[in-house]
Coordinates of C-alpha atoms and ligand atoms in Angstrom, one line a residue:
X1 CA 26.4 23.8 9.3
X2 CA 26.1 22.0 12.9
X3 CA 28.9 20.1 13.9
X4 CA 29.0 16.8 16.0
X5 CA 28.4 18.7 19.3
X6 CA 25.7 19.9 18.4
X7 CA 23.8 17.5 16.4
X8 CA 23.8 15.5 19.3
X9 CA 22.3 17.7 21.1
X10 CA 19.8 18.6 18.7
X11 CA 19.3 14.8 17.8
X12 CA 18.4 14.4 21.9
X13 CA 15.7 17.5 21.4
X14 CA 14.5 16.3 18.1
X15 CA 14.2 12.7 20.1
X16 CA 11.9 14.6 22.4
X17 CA 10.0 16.3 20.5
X18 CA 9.1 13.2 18.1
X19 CA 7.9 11.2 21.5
X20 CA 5.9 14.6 22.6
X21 CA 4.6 14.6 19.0
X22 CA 3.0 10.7 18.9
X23 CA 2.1 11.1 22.6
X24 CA -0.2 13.9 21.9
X25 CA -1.1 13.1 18.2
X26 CA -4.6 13.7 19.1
X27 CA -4.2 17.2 19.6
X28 CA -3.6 18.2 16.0
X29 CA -6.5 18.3 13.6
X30 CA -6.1 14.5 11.4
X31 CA -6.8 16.2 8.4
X32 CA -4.5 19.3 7.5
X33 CA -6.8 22.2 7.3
X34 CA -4.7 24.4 4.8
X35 CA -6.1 26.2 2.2
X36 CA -4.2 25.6 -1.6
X37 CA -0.7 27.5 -1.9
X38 CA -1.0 28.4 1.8
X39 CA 2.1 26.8 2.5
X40 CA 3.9 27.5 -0.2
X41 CA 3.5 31.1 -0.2
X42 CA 4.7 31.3 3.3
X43 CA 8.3 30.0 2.1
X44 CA 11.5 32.1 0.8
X45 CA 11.1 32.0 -2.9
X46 CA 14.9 32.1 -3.0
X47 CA 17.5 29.4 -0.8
X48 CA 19.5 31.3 2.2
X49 CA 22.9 32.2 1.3
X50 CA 24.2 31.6 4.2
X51 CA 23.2 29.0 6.3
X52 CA 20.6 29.0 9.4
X53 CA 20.6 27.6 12.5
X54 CA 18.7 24.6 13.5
X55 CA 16.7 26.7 16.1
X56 CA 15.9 29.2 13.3
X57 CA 14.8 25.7 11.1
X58 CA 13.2 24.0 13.4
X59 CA 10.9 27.1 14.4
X60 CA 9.6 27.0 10.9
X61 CA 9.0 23.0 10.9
X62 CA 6.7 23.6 13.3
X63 CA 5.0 27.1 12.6
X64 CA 5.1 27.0 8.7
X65 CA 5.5 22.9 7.7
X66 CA 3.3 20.9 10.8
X67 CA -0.2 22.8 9.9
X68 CA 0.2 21.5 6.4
X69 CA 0.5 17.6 7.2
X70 CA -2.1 15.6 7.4
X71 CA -1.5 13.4 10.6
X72 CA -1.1 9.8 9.1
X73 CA -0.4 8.5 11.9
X74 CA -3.2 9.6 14.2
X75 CA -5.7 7.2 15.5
X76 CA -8.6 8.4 13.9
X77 CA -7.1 8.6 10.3
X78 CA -9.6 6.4 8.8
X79 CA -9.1 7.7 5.4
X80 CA -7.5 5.5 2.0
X81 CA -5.7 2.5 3.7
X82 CA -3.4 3.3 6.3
X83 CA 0.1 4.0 6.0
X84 CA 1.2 2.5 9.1
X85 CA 4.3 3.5 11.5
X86 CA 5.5 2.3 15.1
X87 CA 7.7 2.8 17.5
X88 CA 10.6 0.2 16.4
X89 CA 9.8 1.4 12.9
X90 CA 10.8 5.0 13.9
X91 CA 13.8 3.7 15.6
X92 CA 15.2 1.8 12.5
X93 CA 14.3 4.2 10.3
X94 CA 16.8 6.9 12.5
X95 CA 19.4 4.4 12.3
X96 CA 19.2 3.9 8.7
X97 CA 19.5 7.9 8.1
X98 CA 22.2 8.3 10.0
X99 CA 23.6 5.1 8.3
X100 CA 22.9 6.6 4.7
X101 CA 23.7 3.5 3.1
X102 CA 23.1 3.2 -0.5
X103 CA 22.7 -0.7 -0.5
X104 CA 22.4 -1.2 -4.4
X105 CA 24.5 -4.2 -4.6
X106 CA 25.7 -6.6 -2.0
X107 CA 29.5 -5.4 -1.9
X108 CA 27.5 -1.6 -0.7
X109 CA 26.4 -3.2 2.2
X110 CA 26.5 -7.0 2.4
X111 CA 24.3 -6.7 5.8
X112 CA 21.5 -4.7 4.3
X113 CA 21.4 -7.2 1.0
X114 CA 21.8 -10.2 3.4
X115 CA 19.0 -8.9 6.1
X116 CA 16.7 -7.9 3.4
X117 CA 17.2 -12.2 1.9
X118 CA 16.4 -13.2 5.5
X119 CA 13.1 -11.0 6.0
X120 CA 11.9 -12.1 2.6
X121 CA 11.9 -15.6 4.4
X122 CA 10.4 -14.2 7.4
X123 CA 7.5 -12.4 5.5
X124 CA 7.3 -15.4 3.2
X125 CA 6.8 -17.6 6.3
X126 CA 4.9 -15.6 8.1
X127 CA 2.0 -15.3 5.4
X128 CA 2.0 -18.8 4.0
X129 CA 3.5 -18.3 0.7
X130 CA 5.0 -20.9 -0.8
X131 CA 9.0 -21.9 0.8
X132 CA 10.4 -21.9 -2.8
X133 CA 9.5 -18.6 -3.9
X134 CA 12.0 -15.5 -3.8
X135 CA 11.3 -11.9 -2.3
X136 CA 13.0 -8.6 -2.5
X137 CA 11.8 -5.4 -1.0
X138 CA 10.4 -2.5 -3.6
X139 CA 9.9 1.1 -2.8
X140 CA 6.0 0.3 -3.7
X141 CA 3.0 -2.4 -4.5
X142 CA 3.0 0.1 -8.4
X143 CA 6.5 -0.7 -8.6
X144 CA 6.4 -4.5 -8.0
X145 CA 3.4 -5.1 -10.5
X146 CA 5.4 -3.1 -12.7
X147 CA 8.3 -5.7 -12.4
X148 CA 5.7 -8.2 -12.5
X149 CA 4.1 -6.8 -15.8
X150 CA 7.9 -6.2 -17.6
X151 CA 8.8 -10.6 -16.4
X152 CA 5.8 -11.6 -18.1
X153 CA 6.0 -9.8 -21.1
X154 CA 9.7 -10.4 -21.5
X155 CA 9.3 -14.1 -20.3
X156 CA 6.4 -13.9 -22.9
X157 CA 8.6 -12.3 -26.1
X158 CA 11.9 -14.9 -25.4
X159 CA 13.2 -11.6 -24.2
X160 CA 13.4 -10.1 -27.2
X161 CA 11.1 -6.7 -26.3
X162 CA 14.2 -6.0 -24.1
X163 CA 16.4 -6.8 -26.7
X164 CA 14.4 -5.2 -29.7
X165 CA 12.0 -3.4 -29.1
X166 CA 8.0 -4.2 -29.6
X167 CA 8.5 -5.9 -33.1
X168 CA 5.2 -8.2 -33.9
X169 CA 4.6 -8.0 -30.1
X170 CA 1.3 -5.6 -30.2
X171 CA -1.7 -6.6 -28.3
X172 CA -0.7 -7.9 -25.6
X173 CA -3.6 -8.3 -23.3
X174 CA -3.7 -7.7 -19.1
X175 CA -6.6 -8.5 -17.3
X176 CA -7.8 -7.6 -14.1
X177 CA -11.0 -6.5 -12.8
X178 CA -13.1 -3.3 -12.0
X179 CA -11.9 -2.9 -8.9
X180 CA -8.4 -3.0 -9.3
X181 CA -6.4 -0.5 -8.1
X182 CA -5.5 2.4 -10.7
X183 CA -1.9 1.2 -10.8
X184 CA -2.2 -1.2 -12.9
X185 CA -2.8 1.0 -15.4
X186 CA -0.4 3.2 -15.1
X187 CA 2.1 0.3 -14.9
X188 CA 0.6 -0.9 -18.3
X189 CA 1.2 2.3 -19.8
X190 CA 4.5 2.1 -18.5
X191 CA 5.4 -0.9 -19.7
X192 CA 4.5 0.5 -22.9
X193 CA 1.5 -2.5 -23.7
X194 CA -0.6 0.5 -24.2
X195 CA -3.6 1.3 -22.0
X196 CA -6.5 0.0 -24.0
X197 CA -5.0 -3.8 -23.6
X198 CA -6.2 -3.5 -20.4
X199 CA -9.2 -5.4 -19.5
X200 CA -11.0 -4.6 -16.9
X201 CA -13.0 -7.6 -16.2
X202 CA -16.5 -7.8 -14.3
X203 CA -17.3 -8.6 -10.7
X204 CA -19.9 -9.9 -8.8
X205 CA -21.8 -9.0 -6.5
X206 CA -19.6 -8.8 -3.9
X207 CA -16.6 -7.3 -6.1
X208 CA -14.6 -9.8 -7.0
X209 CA -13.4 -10.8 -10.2
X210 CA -15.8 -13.3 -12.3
X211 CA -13.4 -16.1 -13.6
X212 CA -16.4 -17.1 -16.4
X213 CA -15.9 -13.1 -17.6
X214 CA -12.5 -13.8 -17.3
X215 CA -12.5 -16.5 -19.7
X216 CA -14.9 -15.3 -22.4
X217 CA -12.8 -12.2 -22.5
X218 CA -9.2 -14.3 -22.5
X219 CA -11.2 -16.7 -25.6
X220 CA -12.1 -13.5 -27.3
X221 CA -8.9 -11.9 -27.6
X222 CA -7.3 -14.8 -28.7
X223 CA -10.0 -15.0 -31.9
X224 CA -9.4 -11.9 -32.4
X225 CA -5.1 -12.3 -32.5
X226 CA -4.4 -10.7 -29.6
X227 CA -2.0 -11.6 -27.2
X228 CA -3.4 -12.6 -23.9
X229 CA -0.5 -11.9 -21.3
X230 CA -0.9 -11.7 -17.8
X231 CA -3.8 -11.5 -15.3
X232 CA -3.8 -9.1 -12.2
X233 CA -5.9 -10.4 -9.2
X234 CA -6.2 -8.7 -6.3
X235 CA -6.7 -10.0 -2.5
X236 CA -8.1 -6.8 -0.8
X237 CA -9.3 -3.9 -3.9
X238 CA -9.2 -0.5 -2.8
X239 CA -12.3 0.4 -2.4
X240 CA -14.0 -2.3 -0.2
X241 CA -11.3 -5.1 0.4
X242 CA -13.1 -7.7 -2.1
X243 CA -10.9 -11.0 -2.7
X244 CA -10.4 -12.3 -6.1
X245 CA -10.7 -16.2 -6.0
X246 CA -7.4 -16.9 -6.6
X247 CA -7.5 -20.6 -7.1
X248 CA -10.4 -19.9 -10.2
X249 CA -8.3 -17.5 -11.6
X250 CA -5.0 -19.4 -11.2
X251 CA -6.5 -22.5 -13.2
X252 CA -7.6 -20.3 -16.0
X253 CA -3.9 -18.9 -16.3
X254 CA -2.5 -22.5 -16.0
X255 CA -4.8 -23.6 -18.8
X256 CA -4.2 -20.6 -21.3
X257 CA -0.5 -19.6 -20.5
X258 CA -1.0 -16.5 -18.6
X259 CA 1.8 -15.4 -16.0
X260 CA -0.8 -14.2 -12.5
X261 CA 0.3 -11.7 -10.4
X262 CA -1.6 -10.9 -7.0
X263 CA -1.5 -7.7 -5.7
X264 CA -2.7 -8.1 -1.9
X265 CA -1.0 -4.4 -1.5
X266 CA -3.2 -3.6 2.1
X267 CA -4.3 -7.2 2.7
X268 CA -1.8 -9.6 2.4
X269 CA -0.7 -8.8 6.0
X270 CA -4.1 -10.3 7.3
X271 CA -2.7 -13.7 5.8
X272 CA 0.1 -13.6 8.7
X273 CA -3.5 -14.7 10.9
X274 CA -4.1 -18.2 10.0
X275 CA -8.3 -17.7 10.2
X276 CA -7.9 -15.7 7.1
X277 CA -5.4 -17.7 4.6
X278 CA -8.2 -18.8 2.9
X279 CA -7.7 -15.2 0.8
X280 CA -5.1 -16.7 -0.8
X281 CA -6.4 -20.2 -1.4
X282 CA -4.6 -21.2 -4.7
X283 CA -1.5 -18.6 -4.2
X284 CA 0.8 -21.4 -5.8
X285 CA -0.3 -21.2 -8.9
X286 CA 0.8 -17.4 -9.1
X287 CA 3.6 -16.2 -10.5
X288 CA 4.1 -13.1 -7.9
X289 CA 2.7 -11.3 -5.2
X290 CA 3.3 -8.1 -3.7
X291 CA 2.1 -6.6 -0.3
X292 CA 2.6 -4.1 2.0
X293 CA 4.1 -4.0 5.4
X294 CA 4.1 0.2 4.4
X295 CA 0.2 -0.2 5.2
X296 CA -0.8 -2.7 7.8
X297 CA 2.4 -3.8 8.9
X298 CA 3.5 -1.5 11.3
X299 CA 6.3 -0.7 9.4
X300 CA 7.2 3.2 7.8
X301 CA 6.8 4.2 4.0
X302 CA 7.9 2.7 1.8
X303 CA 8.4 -1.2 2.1
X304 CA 6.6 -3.7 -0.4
X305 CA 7.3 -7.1 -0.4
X306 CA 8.0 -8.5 -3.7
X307 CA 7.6 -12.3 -4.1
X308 CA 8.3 -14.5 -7.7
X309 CA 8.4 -17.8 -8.4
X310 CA 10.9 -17.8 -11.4
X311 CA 13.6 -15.7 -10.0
X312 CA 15.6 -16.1 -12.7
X313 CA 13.3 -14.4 -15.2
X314 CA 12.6 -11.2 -12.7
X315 CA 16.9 -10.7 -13.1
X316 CA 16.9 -11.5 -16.7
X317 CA 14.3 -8.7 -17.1
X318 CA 16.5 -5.9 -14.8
X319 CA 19.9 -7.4 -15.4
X320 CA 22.5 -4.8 -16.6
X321 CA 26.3 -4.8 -15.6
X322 CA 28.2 -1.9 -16.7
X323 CA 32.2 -2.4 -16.1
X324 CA 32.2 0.1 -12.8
X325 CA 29.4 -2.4 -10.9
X326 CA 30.9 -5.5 -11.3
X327 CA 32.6 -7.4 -8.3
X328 CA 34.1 -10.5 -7.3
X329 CA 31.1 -11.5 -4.9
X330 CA 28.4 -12.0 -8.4
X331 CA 26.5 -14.9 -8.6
X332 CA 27.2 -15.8 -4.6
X333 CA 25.1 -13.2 -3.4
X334 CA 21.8 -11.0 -4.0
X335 CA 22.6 -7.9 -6.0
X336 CA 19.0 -6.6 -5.2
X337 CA 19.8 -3.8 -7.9
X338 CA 19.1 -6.5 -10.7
X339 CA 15.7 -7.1 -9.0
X340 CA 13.6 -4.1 -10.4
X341 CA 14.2 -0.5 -11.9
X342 CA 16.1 1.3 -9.7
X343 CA 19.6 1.1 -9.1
X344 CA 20.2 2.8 -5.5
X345 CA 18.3 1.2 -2.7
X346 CA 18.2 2.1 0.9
X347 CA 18.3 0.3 3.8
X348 CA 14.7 -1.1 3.8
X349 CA 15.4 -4.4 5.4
X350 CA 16.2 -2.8 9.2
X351 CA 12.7 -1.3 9.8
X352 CA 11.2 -4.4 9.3
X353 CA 13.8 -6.4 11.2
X354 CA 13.1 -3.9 14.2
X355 CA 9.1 -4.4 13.8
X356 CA 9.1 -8.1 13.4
X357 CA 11.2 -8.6 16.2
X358 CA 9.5 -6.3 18.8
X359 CA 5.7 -6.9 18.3
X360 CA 6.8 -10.8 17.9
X361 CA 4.7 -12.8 15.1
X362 CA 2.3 -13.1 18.3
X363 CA 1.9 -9.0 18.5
X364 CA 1.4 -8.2 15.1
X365 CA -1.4 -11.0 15.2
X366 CA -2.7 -9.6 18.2
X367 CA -3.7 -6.1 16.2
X368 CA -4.5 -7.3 13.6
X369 CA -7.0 -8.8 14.9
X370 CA -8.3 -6.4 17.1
X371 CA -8.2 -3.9 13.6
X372 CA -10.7 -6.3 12.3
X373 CA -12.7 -6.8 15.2
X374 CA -13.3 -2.8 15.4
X375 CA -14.1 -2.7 11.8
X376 CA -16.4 -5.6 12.4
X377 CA -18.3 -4.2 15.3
X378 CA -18.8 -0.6 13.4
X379 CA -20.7 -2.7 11.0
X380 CA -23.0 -4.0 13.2
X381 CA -23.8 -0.4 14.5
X382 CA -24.4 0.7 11.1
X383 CA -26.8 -2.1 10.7
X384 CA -28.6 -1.3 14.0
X385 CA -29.6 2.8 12.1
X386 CA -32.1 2.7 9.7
X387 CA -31.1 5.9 8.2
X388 CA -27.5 4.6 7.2
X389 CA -26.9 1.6 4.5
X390 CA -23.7 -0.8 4.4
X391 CA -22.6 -0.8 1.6
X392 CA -20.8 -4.1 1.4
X393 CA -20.4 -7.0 4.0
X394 CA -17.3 -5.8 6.2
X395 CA -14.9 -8.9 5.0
X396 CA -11.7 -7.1 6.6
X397 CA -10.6 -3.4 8.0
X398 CA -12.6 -1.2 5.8
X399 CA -16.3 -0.1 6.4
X400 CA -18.1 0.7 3.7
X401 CA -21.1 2.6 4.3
X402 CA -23.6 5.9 3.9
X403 CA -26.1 8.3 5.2
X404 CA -29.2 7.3 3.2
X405 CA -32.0 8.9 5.2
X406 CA -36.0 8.0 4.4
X407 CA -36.6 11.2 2.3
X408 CA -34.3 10.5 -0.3
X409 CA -33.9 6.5 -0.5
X410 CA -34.4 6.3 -4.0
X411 CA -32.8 9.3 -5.1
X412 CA -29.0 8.2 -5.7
X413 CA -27.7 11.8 -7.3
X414 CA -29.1 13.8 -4.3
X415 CA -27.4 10.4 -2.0
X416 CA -24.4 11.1 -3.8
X417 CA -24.4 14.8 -3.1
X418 CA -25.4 14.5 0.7
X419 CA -22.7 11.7 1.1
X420 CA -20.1 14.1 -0.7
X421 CA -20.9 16.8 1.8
X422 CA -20.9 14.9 5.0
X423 CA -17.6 13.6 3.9
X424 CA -16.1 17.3 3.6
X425 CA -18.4 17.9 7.2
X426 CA -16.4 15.9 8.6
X427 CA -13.2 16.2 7.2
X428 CA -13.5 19.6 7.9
X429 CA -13.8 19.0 11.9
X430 CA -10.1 17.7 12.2
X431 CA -11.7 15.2 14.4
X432 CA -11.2 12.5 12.1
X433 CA -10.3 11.9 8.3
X434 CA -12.3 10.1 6.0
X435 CA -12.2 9.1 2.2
X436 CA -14.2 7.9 0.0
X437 CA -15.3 6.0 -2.9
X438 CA -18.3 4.9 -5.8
X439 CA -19.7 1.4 -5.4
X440 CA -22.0 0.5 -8.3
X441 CA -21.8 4.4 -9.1
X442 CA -23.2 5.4 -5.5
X443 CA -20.9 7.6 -3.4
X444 CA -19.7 5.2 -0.4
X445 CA -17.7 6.5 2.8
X446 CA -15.0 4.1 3.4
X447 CA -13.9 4.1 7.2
X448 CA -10.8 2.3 7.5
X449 CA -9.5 1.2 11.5
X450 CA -6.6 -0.1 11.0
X451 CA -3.9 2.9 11.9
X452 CA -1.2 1.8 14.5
X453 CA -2.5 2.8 17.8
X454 CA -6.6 3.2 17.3
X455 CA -8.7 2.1 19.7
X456 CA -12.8 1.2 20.1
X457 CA -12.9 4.4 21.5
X458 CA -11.7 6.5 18.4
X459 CA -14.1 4.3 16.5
X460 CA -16.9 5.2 18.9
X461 CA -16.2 9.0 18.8
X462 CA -15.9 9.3 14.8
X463 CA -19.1 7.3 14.8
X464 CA -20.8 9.3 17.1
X465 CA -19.8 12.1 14.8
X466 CA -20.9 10.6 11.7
X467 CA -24.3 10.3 12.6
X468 CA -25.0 13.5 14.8
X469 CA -23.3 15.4 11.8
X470 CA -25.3 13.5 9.2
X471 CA -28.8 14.2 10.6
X472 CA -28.1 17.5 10.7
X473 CA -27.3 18.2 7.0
Ligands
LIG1 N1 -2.9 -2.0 -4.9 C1 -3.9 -1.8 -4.0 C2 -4.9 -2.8 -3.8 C3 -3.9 -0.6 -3.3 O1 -4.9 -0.4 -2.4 C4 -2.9 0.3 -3.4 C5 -2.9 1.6 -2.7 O2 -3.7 1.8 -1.8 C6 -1.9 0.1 -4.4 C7 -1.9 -1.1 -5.1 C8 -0.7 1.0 -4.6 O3 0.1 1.0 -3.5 P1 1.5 1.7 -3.6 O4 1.3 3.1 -3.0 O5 2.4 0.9 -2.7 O6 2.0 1.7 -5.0

């Protein structure tokens, strides 16, 4: 193994080579272009007995490992939602590796648990979310409704599930719509409700959750005995950023005892511009809300904020103090570990301090904005070709669109097909990465521009691409 000597030299080389890397990010195809097992096969099947040296490693990194990653942080990943980085992200993010904290109560690390309080405030501030409401950082938006899925029920059962298992507790009901993202139901399943109380509820026409279908289904349950629990509404779905009207949705829970939990995973960053609070018109009549700064924030994988209302009922759900964690600071201080289901947590908190405090609340506005305005000016060159459709109003960062030229307009299955295969096209040029989803059952390209550094011009480019590509399927 390297000794102090020598890891900083190699940290000053590896320091070089990850500012060579972003600086030329554009050279490397955005989509890895491996085939299945390529990678894999390529490794040792056993571990070295004796150790290598870092040259030897770092050889391999970059012959064997680079050609199978898929270059998230390129400007012309369009694909999913982004997972944004950035330069002070990177920073902190060194730091708290060579740190290697393991911040699971606040005695582990008092600054970690005590920065991590403060950004909650930050982030709570910084989107409008109401003053009195608590946050804590999870590893992801899945985790977070999870911990928002386990409150209610426990909150809902007197806390006796957690005590005693299900009991009398069967059909308990979630709702969300359509749309929602597929966590939800895996959390449901997790939370062991059982994935057929899930409710998926219907949308409109513009894919957001129909509060009337909401209630008729909420009513019916009940006639039937079940147990209506907790509603999921989403600011921002995956597939073409459609807002639930939370202020509907959050009188219907008032009015039949239903915990709401908003997932705003990709878009509750946009609420830090004040033009587009109006997503979350209503917000104080939820119980929690999770988003990500790991997606439009600027700030590395993984960070989700985590807000409740009733703080006291998130602990009460975790809480669990074996003789070897307790310490003299309890009750003065966060112990975040009582705040969802894992005990060890790393230093999350400094990334986010780095990124908040080097774009300014001004700089992160700034892109924002000019994300939207790139997705916003796409759409109207997709309006201005009569051989490709929109598939959905552009609302925030993601396009929604497809090649739908005049001699198939009414065939959807052979649309579908040639959408499929423009997709792969594409994909396939390492010019740009797209992904995709089904709208009303048609195939829809989603092109998202929100990643860290893109510019009008790596919109232009892609688009160019789409539609010289297209016309000559
Ligand atoms: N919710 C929405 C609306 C999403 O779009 C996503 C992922 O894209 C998630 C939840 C899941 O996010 P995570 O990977 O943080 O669990």
């Amino acid at each position: 193994m390297i000794d102090i000597r020598d890891f900083r030299r190699y940290a000053h080389e590896f320091a070089d080579w990850m500012a060579d890397y972003l600086e030329h990010i554009e050279q490397y195809p955005v989509k890895s272009q491996v085939q299945p097992h390529e990678i894999f096969d390529k490794l040792p099947d056993h571990p070295p007995e004796g150790g290598e040296t870092m040259d030897v490693i770092m050889k391999d990194f970059q012959d064997i490992i680079l050609p199978g990653v898929t270059h998230w942080q390129s400007p012309s990943f369009f694909a999913y939602f982004p997972a944004n980085s950035s330069y002070p992200s990177v920073l902190a993010e060194m730091l708290t590796a060579t740190l290697g904290a393991q911040c699971m109560v606040w005695e582990t690390s008092p600054a970690a648990a005590e920065l991590e309080e403060k950004m909650m405030n930050w982030l709570k501030e910084m989107t409008g979310l109401p003053a009195a409401w608590d946050g804590v950082i999870q590893d992801t938006a899945s985790t977070a409704t999870l911990c928002a899925i386990l409150t209610a029920r426990e909150r809902f059962s007197d806390f006796k599930i957690n005590e005693e298992g299900f009991g009398d507790f069967i059909g308990l009901r979630v709702y969300c719509s359509t749309e929602t993202h597929s966590s939800i139901e895996k959390d449901v399943k997790i939370a062991g409700l059982g994935r057929r109380n899930l409710v998926k509820v219907r949308v409109d026409d513009l894919y957001r959750l129909d509060p009337a279908a909401l209630e008729e289904a909420i009513m019916k349950d009940r006639a039937a005995g079940l147990k209506p629990l907790c509603v999921i509404a989403t600011i921002g779905t995956t597939g073409s950023t459609a807002i639930d009207p939370i202020r509907d949705i959050g009188r219907l829970c008032h009015k039949h005892h239903l915990w709401l939990h908003i997932d705003a995973a990709l878009a509750g960053t946009a609420l830090i511009l004040p033009e587009y609070r109006w997503m979350s018109d209503g917000i104080e009549l939820a119980d929690s809300f999770v988003f990500n700064p790991h997606k439009w924030m600027f700030t590395n994988f993984d960070s989700s904020a985590y807000f409740v209302k009733d703080r006291e009922s998130l602990i009460r759900t975790f809480e669990i103090l074996p003789e070897y964690l307790k310490s003299r600071s309890r009750g003065l201080v966060n112990d975040y570990r009582d705040w969802g289901v894992a005990l060890g947590r790393r230093f999350r908190a400094l990334k986010l301090w780095f990124v908040i405090r080097n774009f300014g609340v001004n700089g992160i506005q700034d892109k924002i904005r000019c994300h939207l305005s790139l997705a916003k000016n796409l759409e109207s060159k997709i309006l201005n070709e009569k051989d490709f459709e929109l598939m959905v109003p552009v609302l925030l960062n993601t396009v929604c669109f497809r090649f739908k030229p005049a001699d198939c307009h009414d065939d959807d299955d052979r649309l579908n097909a040639l959408n499929e295969e423009l997709l792969n096209r594409l994909n396939r040029t390492g010019q740009m990465y797209l992904s995709h989803t089904k709208l009303k059952g048609k195939y829809t390209i989603r092109m998202v521009t929100s990643q860290t550094s893109v510019e009008q011009r790596h919109v232009n480019q892609a688009w160019e691409l789409i539609k010289t590509t297209a016309r000559s399927l």
